[in-house]
Structures are given as C-alpha cells and as structure tokens.
Coordinates of C-alpha atoms in Angstrom, one line a residue:
Chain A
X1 CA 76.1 -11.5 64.5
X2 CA 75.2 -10.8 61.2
X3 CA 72.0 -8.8 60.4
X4 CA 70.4 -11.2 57.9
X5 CA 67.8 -8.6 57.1
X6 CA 67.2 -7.4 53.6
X7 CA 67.9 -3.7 53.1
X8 CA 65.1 -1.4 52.6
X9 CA 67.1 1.3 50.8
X10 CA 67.3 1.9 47.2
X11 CA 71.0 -0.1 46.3
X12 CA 71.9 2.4 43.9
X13 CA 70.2 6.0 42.6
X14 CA 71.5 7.3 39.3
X15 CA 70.2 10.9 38.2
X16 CA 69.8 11.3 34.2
X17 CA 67.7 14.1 34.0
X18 CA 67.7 15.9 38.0
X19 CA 71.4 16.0 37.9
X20 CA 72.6 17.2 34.4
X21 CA 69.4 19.8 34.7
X22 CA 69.3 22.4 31.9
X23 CA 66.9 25.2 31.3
X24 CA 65.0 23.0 28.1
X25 CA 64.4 20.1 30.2
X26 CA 62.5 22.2 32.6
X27 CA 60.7 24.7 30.3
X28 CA 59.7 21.9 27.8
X29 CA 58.7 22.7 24.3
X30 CA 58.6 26.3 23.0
X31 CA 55.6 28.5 21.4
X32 CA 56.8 27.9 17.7
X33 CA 56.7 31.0 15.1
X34 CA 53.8 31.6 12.9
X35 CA 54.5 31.1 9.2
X36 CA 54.4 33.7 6.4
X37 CA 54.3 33.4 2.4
X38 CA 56.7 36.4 2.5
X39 CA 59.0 34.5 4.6
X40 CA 61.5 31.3 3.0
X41 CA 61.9 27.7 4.6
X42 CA 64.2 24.7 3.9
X43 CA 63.3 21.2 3.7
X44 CA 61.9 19.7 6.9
X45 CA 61.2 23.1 8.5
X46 CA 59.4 21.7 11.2
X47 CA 55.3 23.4 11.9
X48 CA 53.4 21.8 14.8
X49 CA 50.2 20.5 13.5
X50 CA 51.2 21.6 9.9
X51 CA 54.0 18.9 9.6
X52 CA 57.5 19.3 7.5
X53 CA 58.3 21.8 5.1
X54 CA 58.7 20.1 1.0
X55 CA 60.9 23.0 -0.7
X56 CA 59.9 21.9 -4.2
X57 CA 56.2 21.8 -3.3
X58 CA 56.3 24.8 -1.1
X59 CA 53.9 23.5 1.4
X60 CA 54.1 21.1 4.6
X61 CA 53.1 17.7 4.8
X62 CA 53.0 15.0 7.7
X63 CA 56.2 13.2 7.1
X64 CA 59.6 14.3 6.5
X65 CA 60.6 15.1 2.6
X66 CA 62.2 12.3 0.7
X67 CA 61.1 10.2 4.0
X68 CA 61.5 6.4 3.3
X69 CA 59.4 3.6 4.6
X70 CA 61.0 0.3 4.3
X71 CA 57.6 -1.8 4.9
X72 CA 56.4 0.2 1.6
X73 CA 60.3 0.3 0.0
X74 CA 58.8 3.9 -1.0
X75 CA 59.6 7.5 -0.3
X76 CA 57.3 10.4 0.7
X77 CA 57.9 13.7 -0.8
X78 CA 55.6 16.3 -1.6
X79 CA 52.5 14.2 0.4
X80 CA 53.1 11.4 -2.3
X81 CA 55.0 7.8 -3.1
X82 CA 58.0 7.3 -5.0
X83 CA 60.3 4.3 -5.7
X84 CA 63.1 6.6 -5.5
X85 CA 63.8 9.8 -3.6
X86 CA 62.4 12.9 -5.2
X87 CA 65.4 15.0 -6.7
X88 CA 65.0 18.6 -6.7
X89 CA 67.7 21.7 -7.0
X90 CA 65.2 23.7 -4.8
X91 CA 66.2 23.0 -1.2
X92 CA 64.2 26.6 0.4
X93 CA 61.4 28.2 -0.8
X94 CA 58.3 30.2 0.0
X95 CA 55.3 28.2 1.0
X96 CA 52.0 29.1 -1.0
X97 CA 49.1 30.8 -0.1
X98 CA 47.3 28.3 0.4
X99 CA 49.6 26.1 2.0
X100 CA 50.1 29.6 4.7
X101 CA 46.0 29.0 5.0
X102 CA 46.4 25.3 5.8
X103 CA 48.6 25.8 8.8
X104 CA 46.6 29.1 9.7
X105 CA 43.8 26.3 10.2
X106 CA 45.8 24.0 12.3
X107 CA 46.4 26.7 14.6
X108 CA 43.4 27.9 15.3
X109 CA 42.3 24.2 15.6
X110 CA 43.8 24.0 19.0
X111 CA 43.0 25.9 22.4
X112 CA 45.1 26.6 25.0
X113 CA 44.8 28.0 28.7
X114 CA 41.8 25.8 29.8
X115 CA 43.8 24.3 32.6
X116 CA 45.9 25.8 35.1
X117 CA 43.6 29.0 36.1
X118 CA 42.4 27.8 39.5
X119 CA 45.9 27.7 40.3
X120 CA 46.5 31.4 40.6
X121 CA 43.7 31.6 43.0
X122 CA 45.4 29.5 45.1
X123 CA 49.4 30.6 44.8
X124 CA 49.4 34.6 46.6
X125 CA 52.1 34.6 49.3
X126 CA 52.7 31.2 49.8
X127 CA 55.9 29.6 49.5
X128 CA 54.4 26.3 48.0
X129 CA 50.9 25.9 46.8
X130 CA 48.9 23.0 47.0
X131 CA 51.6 20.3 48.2
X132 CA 50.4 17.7 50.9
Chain B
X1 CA 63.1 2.6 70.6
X2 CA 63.2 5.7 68.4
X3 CA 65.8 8.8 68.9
X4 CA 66.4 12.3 67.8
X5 CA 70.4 12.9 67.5
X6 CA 71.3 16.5 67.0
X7 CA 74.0 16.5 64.4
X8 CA 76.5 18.9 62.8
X9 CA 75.1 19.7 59.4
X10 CA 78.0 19.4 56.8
X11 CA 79.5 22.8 55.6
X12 CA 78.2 22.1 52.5
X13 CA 74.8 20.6 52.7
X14 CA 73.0 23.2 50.4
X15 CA 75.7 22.6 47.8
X16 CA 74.9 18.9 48.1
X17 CA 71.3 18.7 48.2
X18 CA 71.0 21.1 45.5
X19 CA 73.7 18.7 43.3
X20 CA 70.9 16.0 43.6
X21 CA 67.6 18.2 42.6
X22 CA 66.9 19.9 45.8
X23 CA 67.1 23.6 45.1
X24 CA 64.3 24.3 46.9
X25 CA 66.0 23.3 50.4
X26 CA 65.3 26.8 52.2
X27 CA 62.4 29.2 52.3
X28 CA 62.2 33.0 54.1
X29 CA 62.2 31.5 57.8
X30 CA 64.8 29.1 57.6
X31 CA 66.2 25.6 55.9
X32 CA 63.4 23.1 54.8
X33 CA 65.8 20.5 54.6
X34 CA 67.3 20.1 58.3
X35 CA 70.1 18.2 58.9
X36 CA 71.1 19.8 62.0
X37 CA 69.1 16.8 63.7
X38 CA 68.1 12.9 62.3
X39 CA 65.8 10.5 63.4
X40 CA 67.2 6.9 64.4
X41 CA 64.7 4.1 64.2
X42 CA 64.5 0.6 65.1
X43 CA 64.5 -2.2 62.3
X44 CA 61.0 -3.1 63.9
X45 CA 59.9 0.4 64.2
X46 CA 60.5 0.4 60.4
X47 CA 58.7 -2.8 60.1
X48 CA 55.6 -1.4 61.9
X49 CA 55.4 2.0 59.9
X50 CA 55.7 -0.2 56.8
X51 CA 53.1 -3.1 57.4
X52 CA 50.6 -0.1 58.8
X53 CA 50.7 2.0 55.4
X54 CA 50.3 -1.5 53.6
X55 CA 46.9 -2.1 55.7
X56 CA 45.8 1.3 54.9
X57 CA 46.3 1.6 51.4
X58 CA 43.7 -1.2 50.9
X59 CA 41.9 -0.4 53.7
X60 CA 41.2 3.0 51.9
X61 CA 41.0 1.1 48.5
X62 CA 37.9 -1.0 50.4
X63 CA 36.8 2.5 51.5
X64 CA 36.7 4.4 48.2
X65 CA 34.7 0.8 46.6
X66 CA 32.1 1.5 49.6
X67 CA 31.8 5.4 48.3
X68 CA 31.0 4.2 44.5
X69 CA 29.0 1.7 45.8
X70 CA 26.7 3.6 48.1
X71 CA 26.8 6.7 46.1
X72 CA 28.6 8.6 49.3
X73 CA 30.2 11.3 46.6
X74 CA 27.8 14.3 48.4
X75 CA 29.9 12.9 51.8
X76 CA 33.6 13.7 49.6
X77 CA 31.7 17.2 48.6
X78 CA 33.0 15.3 44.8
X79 CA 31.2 17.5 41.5
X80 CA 29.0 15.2 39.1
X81 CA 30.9 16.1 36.5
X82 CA 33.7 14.3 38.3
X83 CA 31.7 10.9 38.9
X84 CA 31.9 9.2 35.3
X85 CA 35.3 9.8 34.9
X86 CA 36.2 8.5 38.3
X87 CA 34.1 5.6 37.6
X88 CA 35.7 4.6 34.4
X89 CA 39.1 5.2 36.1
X90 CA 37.9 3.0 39.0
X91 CA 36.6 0.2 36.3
X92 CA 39.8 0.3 34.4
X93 CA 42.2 0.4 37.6
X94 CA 44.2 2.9 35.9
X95 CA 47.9 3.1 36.7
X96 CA 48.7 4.8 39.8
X97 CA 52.0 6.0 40.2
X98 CA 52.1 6.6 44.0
X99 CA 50.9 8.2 47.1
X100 CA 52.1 9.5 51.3
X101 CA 50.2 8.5 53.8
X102 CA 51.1 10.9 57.3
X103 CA 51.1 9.3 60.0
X104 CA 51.0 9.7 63.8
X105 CA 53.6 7.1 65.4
X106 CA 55.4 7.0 68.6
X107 CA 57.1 3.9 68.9
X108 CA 54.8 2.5 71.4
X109 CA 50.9 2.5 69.8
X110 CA 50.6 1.6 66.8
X111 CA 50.9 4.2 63.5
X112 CA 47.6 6.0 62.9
X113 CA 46.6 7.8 60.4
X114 CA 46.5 11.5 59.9
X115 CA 45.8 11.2 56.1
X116 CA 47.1 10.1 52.5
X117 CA 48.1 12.3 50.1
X118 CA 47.3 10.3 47.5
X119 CA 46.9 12.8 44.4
X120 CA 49.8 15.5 44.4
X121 CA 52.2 14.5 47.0
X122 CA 55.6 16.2 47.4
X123 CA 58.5 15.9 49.7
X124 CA 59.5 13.3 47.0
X125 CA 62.8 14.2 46.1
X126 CA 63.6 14.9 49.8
X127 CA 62.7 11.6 50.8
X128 CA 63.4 9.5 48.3
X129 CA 67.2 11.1 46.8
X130 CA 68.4 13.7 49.3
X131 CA 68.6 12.0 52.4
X132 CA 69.5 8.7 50.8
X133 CA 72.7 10.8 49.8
X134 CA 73.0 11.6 53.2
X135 CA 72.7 8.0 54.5
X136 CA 75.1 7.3 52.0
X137 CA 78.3 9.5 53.2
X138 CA 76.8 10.1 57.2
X139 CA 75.8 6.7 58.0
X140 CA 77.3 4.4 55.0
X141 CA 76.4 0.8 57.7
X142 CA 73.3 2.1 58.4
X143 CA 70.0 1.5 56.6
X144 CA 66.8 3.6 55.2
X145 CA 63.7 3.3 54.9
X146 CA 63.9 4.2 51.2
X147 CA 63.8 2.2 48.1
X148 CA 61.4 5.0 46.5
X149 CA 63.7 5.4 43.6
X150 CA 64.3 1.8 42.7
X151 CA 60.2 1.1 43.4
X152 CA 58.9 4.8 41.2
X153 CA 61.7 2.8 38.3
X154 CA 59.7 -0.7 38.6
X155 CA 56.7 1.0 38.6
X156 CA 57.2 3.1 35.4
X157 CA 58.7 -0.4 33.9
X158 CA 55.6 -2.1 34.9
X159 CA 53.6 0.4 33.3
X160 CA 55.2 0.2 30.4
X161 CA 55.0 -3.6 29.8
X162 CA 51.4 -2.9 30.2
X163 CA 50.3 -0.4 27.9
X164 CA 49.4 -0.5 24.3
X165 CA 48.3 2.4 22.1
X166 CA 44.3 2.6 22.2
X167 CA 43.0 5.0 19.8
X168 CA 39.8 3.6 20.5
X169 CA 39.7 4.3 23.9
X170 CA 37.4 7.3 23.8
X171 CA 34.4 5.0 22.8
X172 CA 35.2 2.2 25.2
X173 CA 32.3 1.5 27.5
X174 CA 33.2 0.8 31.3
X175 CA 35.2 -2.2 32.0
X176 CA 35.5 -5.2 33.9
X177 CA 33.4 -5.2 37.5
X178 CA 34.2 -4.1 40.5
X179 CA 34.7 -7.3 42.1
X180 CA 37.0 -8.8 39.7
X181 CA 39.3 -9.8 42.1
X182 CA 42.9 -8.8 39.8
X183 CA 41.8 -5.2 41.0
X184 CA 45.1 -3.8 42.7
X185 CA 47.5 -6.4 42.9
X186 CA 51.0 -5.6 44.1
X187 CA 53.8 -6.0 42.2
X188 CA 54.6 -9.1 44.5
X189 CA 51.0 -10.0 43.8
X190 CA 52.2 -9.8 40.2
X191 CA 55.6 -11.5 40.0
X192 CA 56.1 -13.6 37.2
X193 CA 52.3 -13.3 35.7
X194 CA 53.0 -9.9 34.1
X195 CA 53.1 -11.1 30.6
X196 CA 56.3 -9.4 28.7
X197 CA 55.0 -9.3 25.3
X198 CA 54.1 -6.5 24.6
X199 CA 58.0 -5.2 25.5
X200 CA 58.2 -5.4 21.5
X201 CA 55.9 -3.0 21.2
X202 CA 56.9 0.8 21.3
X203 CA 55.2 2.3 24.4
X204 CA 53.7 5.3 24.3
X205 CA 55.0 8.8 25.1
X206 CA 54.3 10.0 28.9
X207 CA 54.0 13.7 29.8
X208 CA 54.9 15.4 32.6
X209 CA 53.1 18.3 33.2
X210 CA 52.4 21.3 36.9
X211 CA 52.1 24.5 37.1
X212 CA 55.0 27.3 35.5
X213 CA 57.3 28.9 38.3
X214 CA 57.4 26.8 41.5
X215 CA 60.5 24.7 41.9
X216 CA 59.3 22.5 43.9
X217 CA 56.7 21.6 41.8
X218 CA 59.1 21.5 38.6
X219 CA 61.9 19.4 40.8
X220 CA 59.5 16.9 41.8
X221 CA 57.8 16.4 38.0
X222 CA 61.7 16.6 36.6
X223 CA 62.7 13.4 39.3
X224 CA 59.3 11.4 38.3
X225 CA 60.9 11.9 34.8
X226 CA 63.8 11.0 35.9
X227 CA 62.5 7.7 36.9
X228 CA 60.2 7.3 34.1
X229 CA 63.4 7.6 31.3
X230 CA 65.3 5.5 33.9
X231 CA 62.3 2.6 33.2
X232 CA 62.8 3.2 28.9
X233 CA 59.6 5.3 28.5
X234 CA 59.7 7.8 26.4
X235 CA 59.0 11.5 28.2
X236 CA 58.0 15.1 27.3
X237 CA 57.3 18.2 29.7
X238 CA 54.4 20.5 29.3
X239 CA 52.9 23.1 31.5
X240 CA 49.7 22.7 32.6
X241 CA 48.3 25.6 31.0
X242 CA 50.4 24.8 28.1
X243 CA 48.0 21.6 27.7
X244 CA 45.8 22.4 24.1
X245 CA 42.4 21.0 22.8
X246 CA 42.5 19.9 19.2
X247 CA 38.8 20.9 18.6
X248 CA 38.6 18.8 15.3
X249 CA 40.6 15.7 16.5
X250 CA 38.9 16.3 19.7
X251 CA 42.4 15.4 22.1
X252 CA 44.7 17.1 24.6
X253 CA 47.9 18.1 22.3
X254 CA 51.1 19.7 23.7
X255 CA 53.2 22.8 22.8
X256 CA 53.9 20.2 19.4
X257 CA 50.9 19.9 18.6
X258 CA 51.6 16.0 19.3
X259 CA 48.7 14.3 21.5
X260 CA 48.9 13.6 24.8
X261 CA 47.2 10.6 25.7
X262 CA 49.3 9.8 29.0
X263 CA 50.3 12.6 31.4
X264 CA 51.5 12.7 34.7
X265 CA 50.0 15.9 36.8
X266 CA 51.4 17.1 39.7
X267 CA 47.9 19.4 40.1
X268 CA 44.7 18.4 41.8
X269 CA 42.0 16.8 40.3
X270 CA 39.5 19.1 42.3
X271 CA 41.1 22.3 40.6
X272 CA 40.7 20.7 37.1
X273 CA 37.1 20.2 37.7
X274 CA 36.7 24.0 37.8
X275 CA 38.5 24.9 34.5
X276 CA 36.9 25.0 30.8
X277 CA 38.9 21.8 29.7
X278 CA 37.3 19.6 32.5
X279 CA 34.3 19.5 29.8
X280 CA 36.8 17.5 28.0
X281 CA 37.6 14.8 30.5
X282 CA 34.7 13.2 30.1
X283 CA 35.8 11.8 26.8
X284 CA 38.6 9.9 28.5
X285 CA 41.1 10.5 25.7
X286 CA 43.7 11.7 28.5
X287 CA 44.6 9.3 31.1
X288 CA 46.3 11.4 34.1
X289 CA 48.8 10.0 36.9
X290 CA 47.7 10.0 39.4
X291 CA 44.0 8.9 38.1
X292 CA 40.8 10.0 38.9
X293 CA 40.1 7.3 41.4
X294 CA 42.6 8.5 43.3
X295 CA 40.3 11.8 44.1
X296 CA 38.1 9.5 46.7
X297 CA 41.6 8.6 48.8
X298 CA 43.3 12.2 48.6
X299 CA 40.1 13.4 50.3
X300 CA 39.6 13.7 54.1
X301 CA 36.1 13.0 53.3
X302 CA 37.3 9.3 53.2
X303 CA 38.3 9.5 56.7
X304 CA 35.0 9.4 58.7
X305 CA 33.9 6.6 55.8
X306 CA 37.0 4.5 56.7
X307 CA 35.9 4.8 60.7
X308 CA 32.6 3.9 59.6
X309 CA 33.8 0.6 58.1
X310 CA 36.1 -0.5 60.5
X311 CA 36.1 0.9 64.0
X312 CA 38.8 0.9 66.1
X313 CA 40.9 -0.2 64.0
X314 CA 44.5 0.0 65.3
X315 CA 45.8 2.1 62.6
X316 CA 42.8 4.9 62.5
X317 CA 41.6 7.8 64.4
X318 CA 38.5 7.9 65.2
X319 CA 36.9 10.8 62.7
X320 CA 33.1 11.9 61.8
X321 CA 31.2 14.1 60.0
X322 CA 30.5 16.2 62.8
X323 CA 32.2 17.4 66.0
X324 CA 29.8 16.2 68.1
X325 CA 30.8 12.6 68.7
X326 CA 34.4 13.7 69.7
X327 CA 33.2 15.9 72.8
X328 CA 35.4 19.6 72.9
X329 CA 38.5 18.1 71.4
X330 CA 38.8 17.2 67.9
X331 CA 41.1 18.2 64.8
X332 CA 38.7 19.9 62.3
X333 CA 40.4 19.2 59.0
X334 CA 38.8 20.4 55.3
X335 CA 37.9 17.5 52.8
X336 CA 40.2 18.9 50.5
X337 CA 43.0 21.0 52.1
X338 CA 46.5 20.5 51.4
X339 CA 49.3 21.5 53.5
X340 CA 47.8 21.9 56.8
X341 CA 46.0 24.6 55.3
X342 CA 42.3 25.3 57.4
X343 CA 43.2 22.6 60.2
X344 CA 42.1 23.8 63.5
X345 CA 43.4 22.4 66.7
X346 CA 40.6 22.4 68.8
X347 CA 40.7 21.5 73.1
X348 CA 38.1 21.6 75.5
X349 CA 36.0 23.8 72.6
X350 CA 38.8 26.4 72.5
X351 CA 41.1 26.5 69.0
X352 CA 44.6 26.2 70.2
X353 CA 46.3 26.0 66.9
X354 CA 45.1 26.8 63.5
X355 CA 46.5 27.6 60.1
X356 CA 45.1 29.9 57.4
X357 CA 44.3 28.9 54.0
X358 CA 41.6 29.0 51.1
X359 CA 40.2 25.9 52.1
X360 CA 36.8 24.7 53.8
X361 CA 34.2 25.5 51.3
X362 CA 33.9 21.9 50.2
X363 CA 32.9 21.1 53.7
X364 CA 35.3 19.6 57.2
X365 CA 35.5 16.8 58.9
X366 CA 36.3 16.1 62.8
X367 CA 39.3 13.6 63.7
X368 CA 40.5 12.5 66.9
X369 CA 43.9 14.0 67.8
X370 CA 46.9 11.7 67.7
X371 CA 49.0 11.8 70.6
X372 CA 51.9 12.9 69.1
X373 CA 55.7 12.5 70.1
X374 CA 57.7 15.6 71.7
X375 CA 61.4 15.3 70.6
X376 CA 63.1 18.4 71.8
X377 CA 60.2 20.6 71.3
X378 CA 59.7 19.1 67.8
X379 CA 56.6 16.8 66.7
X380 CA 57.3 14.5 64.1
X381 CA 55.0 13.3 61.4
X382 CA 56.2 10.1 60.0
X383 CA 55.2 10.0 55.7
X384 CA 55.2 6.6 54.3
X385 CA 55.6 6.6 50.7
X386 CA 53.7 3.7 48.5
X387 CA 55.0 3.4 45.5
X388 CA 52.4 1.1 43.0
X389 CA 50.7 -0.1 45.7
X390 CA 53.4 -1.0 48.4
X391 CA 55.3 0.5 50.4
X392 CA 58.6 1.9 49.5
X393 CA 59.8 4.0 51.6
X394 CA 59.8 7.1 54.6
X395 CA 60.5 11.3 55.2
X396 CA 59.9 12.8 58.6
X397 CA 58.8 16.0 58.7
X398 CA 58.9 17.7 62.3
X399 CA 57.6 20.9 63.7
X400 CA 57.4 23.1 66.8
X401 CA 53.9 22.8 65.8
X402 CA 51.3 19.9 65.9
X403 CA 49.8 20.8 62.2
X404 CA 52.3 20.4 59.7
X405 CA 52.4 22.8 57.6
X406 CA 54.0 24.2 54.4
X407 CA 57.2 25.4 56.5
X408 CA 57.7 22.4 58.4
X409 CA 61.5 20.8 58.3
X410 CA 62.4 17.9 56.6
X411 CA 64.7 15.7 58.8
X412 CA 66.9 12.9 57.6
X413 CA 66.5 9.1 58.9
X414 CA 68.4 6.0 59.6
X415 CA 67.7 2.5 61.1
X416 CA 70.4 0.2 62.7

C-alpha cells in the first residue's frame, strides 16, 4: 500500500554560495588603502566612507561621477546637478589637500575591534569554540 | 522501533561531504561526520521527536515571558546592561532565524529535554545538507527528517516580505505588549495573512558575521547565506571584529564603511556583553539574528524555570537550582556552557563523567538524568532543528559518552 504520508525532507537543495566557495566569499570585504595627495586616481575610485573619486574636482563625493538619476532627469558630478553629464578631458588626477583631510576624517570616524575579544579567551586548544 | 545499522562508508565520503560545505568532517581523534553507522527511525518515531520540539519551543517561549515578567534575570545570571535590549527585542518579536533543541529519546518515553541551543547552534550543515546527500544516493525511497533547507529559505523569504528600512528605529519606544496575542505565530499560523506588499520594496542588506579562522563557524555562516541569497535578500560577510562604530553617525558599519543594520551572528550574546561595543547596543540601531530574546532560551537557567511552570511535564526533566531536591544523582550543567563544556555526571554523590571547560562562573543548575539509549556502546542525542518557529528537521549525534561533547560523531538518519 502506498505511504500517503507527506515527506519531511527538503524536495530539492541547490548550493549557490557553499558549493562554488571561493576565498572572497569567505574573507568578505578587504581593509581598503589609505589615500595620498601624492598619489593619482581615476574616476569612481572607490573610498569607504569618503565616496567616489570626481577626476576634474580632485575630491570624492557620495555618488558616482556623471551618476544619473532618472526621478531628477539630472546628473551628479563634482557633488552637484547637471542636465547633462559633466564633460571633462581629465579622467585621473590627484585629490587636494583638503579633499586627503576629508577622508582622513571619515576614517578616524569609525572604530574597530570592539567585538570579537572574548572570543580568544575562549578558543586555546579546542577544536571548535562555543558551538552547542 | 528505532535501529542502529552499521554501514560501509563510501570510499569517497570526505570527498563528498566536503563537495557540499563540510570541510570540517574530521578532527585529531577521528571523523566527525560518521557514516560507518545510521540511525533508522520509525515514521511515528519521527512524528513524536517532531510534535515534542513543537511543545517545547512555546513552552520555553511561555517560560522566557514568566522571566521578564517576574524579573527572574538574577536566576539566568543575565547583566543589566543586557535587560533593555532584550526587552525591546522581546516587545518587537524580532526575527528569529532558528534554534536545536537536544533531546533525550528512546523510542519508548517520550522525548525530553536536555536543552535548546537556541543562540549559536551548529551541526547545521551536517544535518541539514550532508546527510540529506546521503539519503539521496544510500537510501533514495527512504525519507528524512529534514526540510531545514527548504524551511531556513522560507524563513529568509518571510523575513524579507516583512521588513522595511527604519532609520528611525533608534528612537522608537518599546512596542506592542506582551500579550498581544500575534506574538510568535508559525508560518502555518501565518499562511495567507502575510501581506506581500511590501515585496516592491527593496529589502535591506543582511550581514553575516563569526569569528576569523574556524571553519566550522565560517561553513555554517557561508550555508545561512546560502539560504538567505536563495530567499532574494541581498548578503555581505563581515568578521565579527571587523564590525566598526561610526562615532558621528552613531551605527555599526562594515569593512565598507556601509551600515549594518541587520546582521546575522554566529557568536553569543553573553560574550558581546563583555566587549566595549555592547555600550552601543543599547541604541538598537543593529538588529542581530538570532535576537536578544533568544538569550533567556539558550540559557540552562530556563530549565529549572520551565519545571517550575509545568511539572512533570512529559517532555522535561525534572531540574532546580540546587542539587538538593534530586538526592546524589543529578546532571550539574552551567547556565551558559556550550558544548558539554563544565557538565558533570554526578551518581550516588560521586562525579562519574565530567568535561572541562571555561564555564560555571555565571552559576549551574541540577537536572535529572535522561535515561539514555545504549546502541552498540554509543548514546545517541537526538537534535531537532526549528526553523522560524517549527520544526524542520533532525541530526543525531552519538557518543561513547553520555555528555556530548565537541568530538562527538555525527551520524546520518532515515525513516521508512
């Protein structure tokens, strides 16, 4: 006779991240590089907390250069609007000193290492930690 | 009637496991994941382990409302500082993701329970892809207790459908009573009144976040991510001491400097209540999964409360805040150990088993042993995954021992 039960397994299991695992899906983000007026960048040189690189205005804003928002119909560039994109033959530049001082501040805004120290306490010659 | 089959473990099992995230099947002693042996259940055997983790989860959800009620946190040896933020947690329901109860079961009394791992548990991937693998090319007729991975999905979905970005959050004042009586409805509870409307709306970023080096702890957090893209979330990884404070924006930012207002931990609450940023949790800007609430059922502390409030029930041991009541023989387990760690075995006043740890200065409590089963030398502990309030699914773990510990064997499980 047929078992008329439902099944209490899972009917299918697809892996998207467990099976094609790579190194940058398990270490996450990296420490970015601290900036330098010495130093060039190109448009949309990425800074956490800083924002994107603006060649022409040699300084980082919040949105990409020459971004385009369609509810405004404008286009960001150099941390202003535009009806049309910004056109500019300087695609790398150095930033400014003061622009260097602005993401300076944004680094020193945030403070890292206050979780995760009780851990180590807790880890000396055990195969797992603190699993239950 | 429950069995223990030795079997032949495929030639290439490590290959396998490891081809479906279990790297970490073997330590220094041995293979974790054992296949060398499976359990076979009966459908109703299944059907008992199942119904008894659905009584307990809201019989330790009734439990943890007693504690806030009557102010028990001194009896969960829980820190002040911990208190608010568990209450807001607690007022808001906050998603919760899933938990293991362990549990004592031999086929012929009822399933009691040993505890609930209800704030870090692991064994996940184990129990919930691994041996569903193995089901699938050992025993292809035969069914599992498993729909973790379809349930962890539904959850994540759920959540999604449910949240909205809420800048504001850090000045909301506590929410809707205690007795509101939507409080922890399952998703069956919640079938067809979830309201899809907010599917339009782009739902925030979750981050996935333990400890750097242990890949265990990495595997599991990579699988919940897993699940969580599966469900269309968006997801980001960040070490736990990666986490920053934005001191102007006052929020928790990642390795991007982009906030984190959602982040699943696989680390105990208790630990984060000793470290500097716990001054910051009071400002509820980060919502963790598992939430704080869960703190009052991942602690043993709950164990003596949930005797208190319903003695000799079928599914609990009896369990007190002192040895006394249990005569010579008890199981003296720390309110917040993990892993066996601190449990003593104690007969007739004499410790027969015990296993070391860091563990106990938070305070014990004294449980009743389970009678547990003997299947060629090995005891079995049967964990019973819930998975957003229900339960989803089950991974045995056996030892030579009767406290499991970290090195005890995963064994594979089928039902006919």
């Amino acid at each position: 006779m047929a078992n008329l039960s439902p099944m209490k397994r899972s009917k299918s299991i697809r892996l998207v991240l467990l099976g094609g695992l790579s190194t940058a899906v398990l270490t996450g983000c990296a420490p970015k590089p601290s900036v330098s007026a010495q130093n060039v960048y190109t448009n949309n040189f990425y800074v956490p907390g800083a924002g994107y690189y603006h060649a022409p205005f040699r300084s980082w804003y919040a949105l990409p250069y020459n971004h385009f928002d369609a509810q405004r119909d404008q286009f960001f560039y150099g941390g202003q609007w535009g009806g049309q994109p910004f056109e500019s033959i300087t695609n790398i530049s150095s930033p400014t000193a003061e622009a260097v001082q602005l993401v300076e501040n944004s680094r020193t805004d945030v403070s890292r290492g206050g979780f995760g120290g009780w851990s180590s306490g807790h880890f000396g010659g055990s195969w797992s930690g603190f699993h239950a | 009637m429950m069995q223990r089959h030795p079997c032949q473990p495929r030639p290439d099992w490590r290959e396998k496991v490891e081809s479906v995230g279990l790297t970490f099947h073997s330590h220094d002693d041995g293979p974790y994941w054992d296949e060398s042996a499976a359990y076979e259940l009966s459908r109703a055997e299944v059907d008992e382990l199942e119904a008894a983790a659905n009584r307990l989860h809201f019989l330790c959800i009734d439990a943890a409302e007693a504690v806030i009620k009557n102010h028990w946190w001194p009896r969960l040896g829980i820190c002040e500082a911990a208190i608010p933020v568990i209450m807001q947690s607690w007022e808001r329901d906050d998603f919760s993701l899933y938990g293991r109860f362990d549990l004592a079961y031999d086929g012929q009394s009822p399933p009691k329970l040993l505890e609930y791992n209800a704030d870090t548990p692991t064994a996940l991937v184990e129990a919930a892809v691994a041996q569903w693998f193995w089901l699938r090319e050992l025993h292809p007729h035969a069914d599992q207790f498993n729909s973790i991975h379809e349930r962890l999905i539904a959850a994540w979905r759920r959540l999604a459908g449910t949240l909205v970005s809420d800048p504001a959050r850090c000045e909301r004042p506590f929410g809707t009573p205690l007795s509101d009586p939507a409080r922890f409805k399952t998703p069956t509870d919640r079938a067809g009144t979830e309201p899809g409307a907010s599917a339009a709306r782009q739902p925030p970023t979750i981050h996935f976040s333990c400890v750097k080096d242990l890949a265990e702890d990495e595997m599991t957090v990579l699988y919940l991510r897993d699940t969580c893209e599966q469900a269309g979330m968006q997801t980001k990884s960040v070490f736990i001491d990666d986490i920053g404070w934005h001191r102007r924006a006052k929020h928790f930012v990642d390795l991007d400097h982009k906030r984190i207002e959602r982040a699943f931990k696989l680390y105990p609450w208790e630990w984060l209540w000793q470290e500097e940023f716990s001054a910051h949790l009071r400002a509820g800007c980060l919502q963790f999964i598992e939430p704080a609430w869960k703190m009052l059922l991942s602690n043993k502390g709950l164990l003596p409360v949930l005797w208190e409030l319903f003695p000799g029930h079928p599914n609990l041991l009896p369990a007190y805040e002192a040895a006394e009541p249990l005569g010579g023989s008890y199981v003296r387990k720390p309110k917040l150990s993990r892993e066996g760690s601190n449990v003593s075995w104690v007969e007739g006043g004499v410790v027969v088993e015990e296993n070391g740890g860091n563990y106990g200065e938070e305070g014990f409590v004294f449980q009743a042993a389970a009678t547990l089963p003997v299947f060629d030398g090995n005891h079995p502990v049967f964990g019973v995954w819930v998975v957003d309030h229900e339960a989803a699914g089950l991974g045995i773990r056996e030892d030579t021992r009767r406290i499991t510990g970290n090195l005890s064997r995963f064994v594979p499980h089928y039902f006919v």
